[in-house]
Short mmCIF file of N, CA and C in Angstrom, two decimals:
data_model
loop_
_atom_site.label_atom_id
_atom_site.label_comp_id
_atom_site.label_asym_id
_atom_site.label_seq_id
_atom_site.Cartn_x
_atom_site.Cartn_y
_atom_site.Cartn_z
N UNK L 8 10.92 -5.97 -17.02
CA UNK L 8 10.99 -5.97 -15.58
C UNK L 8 10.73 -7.33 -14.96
N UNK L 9 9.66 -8.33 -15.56
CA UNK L 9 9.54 -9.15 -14.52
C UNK L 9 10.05 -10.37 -15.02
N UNK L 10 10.86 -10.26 -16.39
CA UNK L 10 11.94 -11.26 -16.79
C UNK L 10 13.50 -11.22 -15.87
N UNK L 11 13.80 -9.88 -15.54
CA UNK L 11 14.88 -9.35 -14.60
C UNK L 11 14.27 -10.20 -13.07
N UNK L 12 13.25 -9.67 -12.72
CA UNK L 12 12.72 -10.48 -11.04
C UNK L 12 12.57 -12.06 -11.10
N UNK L 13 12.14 -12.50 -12.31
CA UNK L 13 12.11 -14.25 -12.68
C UNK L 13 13.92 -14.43 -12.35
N UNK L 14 15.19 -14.09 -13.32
CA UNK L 14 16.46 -14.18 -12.94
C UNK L 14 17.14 -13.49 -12.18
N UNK L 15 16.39 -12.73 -11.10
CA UNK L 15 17.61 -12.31 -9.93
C UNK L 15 16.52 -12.80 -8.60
N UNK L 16 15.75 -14.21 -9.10
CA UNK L 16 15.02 -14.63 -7.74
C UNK L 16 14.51 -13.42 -6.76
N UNK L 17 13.63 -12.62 -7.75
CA UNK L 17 13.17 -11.43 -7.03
C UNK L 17 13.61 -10.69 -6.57
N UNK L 18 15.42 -10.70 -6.70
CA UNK L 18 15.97 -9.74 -6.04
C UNK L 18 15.67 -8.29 -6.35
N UNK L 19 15.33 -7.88 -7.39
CA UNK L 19 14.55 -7.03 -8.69
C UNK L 19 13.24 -7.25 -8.65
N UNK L 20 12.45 -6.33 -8.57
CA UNK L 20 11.12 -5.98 -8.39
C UNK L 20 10.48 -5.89 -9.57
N UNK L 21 9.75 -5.98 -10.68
CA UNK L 21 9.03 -5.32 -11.60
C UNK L 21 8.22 -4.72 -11.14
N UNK L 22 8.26 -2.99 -11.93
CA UNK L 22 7.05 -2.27 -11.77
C UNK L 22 6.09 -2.19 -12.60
N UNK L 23 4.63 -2.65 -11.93
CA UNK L 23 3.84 -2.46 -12.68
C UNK L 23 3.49 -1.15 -13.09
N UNK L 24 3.59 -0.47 -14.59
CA UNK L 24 3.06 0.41 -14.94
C UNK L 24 2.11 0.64 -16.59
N UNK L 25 1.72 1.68 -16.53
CA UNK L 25 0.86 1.66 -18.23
C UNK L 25 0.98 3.88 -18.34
N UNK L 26 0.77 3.93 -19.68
CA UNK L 26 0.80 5.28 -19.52
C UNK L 26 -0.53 5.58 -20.35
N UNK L 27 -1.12 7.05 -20.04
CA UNK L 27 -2.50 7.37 -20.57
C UNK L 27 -2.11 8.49 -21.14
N UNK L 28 -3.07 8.55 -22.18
CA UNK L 28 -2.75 9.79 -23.10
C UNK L 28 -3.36 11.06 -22.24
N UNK L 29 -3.03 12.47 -22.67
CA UNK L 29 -3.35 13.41 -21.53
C UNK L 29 -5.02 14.07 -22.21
N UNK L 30 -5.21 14.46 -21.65
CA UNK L 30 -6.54 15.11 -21.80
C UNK L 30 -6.69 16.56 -22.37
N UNK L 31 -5.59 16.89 -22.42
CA UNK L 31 -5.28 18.36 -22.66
C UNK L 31 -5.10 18.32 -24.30
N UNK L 32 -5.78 19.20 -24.69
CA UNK L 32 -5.96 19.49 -26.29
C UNK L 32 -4.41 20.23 -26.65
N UNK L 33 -3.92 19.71 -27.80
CA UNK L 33 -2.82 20.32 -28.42
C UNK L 33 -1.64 19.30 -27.27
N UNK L 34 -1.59 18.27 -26.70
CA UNK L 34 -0.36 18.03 -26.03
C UNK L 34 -0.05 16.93 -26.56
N UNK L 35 1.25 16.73 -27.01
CA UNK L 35 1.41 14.95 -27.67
C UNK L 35 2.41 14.83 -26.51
N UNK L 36 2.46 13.17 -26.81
CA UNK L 36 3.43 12.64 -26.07
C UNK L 36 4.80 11.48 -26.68
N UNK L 37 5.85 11.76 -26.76
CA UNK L 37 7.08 11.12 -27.26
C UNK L 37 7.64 10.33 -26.61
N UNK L 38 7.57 9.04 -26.67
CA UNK L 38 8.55 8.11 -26.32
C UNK L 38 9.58 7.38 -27.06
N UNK L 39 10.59 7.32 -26.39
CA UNK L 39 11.30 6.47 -26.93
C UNK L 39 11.85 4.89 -26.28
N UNK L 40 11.34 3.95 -26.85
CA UNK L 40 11.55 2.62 -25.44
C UNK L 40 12.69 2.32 -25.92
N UNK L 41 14.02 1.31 -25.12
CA UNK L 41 14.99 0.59 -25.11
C UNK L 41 14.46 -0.82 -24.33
N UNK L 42 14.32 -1.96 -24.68
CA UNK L 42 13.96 -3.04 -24.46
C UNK L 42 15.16 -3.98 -24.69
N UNK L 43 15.15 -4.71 -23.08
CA UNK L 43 16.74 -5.69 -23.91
C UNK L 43 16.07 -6.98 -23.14
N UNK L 44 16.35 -8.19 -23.74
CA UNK L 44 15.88 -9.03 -23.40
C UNK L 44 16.56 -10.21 -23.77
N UNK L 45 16.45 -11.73 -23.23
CA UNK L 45 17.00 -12.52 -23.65
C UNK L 45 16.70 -13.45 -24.99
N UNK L 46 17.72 -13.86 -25.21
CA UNK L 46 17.19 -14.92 -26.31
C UNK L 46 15.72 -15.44 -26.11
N UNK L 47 15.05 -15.78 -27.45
CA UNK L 47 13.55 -16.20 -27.09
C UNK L 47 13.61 -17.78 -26.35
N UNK L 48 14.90 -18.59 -26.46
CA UNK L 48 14.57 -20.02 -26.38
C UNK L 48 15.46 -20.44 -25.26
N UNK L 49 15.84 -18.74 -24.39
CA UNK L 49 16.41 -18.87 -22.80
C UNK L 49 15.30 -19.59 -21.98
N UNK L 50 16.24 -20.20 -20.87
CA UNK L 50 15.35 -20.69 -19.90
C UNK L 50 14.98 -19.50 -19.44
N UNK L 51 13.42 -18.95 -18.67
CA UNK L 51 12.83 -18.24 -17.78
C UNK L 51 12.85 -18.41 -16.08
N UNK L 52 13.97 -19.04 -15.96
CA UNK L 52 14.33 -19.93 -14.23
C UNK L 52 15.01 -18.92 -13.44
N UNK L 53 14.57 -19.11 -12.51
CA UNK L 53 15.32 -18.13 -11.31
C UNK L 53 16.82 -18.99 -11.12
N UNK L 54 17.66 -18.14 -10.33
CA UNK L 54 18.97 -19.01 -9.86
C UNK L 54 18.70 -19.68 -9.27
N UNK L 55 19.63 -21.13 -8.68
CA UNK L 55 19.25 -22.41 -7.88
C UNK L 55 19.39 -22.06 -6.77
N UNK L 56 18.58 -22.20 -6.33
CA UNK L 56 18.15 -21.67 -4.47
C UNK L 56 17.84 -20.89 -4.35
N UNK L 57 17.08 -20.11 -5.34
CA UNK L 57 16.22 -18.95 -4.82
C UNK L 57 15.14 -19.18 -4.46
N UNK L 58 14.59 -18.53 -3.55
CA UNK L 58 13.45 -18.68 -2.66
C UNK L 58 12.34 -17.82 -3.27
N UNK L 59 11.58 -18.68 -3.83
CA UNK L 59 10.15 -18.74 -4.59
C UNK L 59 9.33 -17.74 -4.19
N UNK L 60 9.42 -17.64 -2.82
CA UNK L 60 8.04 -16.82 -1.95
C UNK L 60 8.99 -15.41 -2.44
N UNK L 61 10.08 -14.96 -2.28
CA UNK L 61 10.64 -13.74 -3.04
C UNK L 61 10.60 -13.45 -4.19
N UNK L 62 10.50 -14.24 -4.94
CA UNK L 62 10.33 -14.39 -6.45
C UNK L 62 8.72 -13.93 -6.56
N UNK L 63 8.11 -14.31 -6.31
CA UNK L 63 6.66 -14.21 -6.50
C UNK L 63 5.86 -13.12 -5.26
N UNK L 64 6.96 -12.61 -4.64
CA UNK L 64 6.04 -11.83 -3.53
C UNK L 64 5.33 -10.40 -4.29
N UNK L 65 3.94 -10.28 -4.00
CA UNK L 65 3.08 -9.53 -5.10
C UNK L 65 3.00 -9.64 -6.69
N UNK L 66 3.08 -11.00 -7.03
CA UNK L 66 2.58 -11.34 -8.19
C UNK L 66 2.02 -12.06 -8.19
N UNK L 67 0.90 -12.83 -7.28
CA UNK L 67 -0.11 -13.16 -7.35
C UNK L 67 -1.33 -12.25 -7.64
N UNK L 68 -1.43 -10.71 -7.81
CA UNK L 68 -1.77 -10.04 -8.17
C UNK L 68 -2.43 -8.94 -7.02
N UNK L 69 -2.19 -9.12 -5.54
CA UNK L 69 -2.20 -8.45 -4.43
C UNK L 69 -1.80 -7.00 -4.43
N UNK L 70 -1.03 -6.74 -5.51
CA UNK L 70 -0.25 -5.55 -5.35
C UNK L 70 -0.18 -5.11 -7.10
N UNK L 71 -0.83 -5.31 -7.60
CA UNK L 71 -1.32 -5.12 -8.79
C UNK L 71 -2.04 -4.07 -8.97
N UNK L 72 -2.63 -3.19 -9.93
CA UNK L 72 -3.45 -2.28 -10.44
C UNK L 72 -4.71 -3.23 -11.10
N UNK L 73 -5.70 -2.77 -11.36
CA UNK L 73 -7.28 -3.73 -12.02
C UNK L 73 -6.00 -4.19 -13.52
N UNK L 74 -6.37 -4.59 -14.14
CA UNK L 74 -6.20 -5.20 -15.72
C UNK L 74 -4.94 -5.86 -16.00
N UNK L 75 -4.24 -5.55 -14.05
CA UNK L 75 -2.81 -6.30 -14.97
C UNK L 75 -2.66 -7.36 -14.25
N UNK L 76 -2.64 -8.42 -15.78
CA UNK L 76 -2.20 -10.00 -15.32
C UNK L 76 -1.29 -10.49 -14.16
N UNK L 77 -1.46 -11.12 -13.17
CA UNK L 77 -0.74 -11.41 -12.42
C UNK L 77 0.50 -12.12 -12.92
N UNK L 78 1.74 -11.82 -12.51
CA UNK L 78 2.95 -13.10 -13.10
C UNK L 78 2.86 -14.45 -12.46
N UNK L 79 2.22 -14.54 -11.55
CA UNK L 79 2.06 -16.28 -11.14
C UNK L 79 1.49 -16.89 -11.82
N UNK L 80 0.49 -16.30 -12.51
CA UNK L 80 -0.69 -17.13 -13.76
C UNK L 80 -0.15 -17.19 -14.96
N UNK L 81 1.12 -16.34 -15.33
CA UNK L 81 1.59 -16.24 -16.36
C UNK L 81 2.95 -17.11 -16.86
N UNK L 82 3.67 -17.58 -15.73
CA UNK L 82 4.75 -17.72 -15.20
C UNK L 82 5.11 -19.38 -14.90
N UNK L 83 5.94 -19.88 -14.84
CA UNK L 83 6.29 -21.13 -14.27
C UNK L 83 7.69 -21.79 -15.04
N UNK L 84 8.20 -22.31 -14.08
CA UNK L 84 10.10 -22.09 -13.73
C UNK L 84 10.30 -22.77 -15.10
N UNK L 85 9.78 -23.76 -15.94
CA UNK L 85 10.00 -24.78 -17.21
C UNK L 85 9.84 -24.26 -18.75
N UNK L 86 9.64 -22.58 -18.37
CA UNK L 86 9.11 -22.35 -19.58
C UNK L 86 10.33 -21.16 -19.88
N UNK L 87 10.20 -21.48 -21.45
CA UNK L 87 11.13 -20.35 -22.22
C UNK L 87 10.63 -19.05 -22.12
N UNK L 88 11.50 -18.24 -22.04
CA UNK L 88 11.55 -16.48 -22.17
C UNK L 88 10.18 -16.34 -23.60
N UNK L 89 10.76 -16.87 -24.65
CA UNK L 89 9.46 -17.31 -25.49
C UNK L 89 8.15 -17.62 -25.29
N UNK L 90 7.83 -18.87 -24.75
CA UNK L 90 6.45 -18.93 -23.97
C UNK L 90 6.25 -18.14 -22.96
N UNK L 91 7.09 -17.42 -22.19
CA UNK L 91 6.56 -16.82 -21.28
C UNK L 91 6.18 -14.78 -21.91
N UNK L 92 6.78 -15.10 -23.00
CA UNK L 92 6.23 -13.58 -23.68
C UNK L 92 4.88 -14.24 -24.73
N UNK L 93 4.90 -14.96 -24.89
CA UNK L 93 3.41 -15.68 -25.50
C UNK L 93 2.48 -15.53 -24.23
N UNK L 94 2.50 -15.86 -23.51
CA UNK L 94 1.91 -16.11 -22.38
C UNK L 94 1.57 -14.63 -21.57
N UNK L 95 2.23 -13.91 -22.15
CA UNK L 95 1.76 -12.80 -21.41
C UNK L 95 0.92 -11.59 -22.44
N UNK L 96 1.75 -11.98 -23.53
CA UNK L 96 1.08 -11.30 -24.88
C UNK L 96 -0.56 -11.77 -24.67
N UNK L 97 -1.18 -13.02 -24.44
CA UNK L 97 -2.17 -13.75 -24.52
C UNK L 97 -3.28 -13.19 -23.33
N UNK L 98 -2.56 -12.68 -22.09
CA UNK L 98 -3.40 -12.58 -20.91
C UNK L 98 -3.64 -10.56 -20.91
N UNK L 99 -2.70 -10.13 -22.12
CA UNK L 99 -3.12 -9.12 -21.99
C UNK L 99 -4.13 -8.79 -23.47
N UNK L 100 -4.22 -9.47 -23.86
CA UNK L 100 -5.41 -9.40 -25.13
C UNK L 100 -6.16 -10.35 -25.67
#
């Protein structure tokens, strides 16, 4: 999600979410994820002339849940899709 809002200059929102296991005895839970992403050694840059304050509006962590890393701390226009999944791998453990 917030590799999509980094390249559509925020036009795309990431949602912050996490899921919790249920409390209820005998209930499992099945997922199945699809993850698509870019090359690791893509630029992480918004399009040219996108306007920053859209890009970053509620990721300074204003609009966040407690534990999740803000993308402004994580984030910055020079860095690869690579460092920027290092970089986030890092702020969440």
């Amino acid at each position: 999600g917030e590799t999509a809002q980094v390249h559509t200059g925020g036009l795309l929102q990431a949602t912050p979410h996490a899921v919790g296991a249920t409390a209820a005895p005998g209930v499992s839970r099945a997922t199945l994820a699809v993850f698509m992403q870019p090359h690791f050694d893509d630029a992480m840059a918004p399009p040219e002339g996108a306007d920053e304050s859209r890009l970053l509006r509620g990721s300074r962590g204003e609009l966040l849940p407690p534990g999740v890393p803000a993308l402004a701390r994580r984030w910055n226009r020079d860095m690869t899709f690579g460092e920027f999944t290092v970089a986030t791998l890092n702020a969440y453990h």
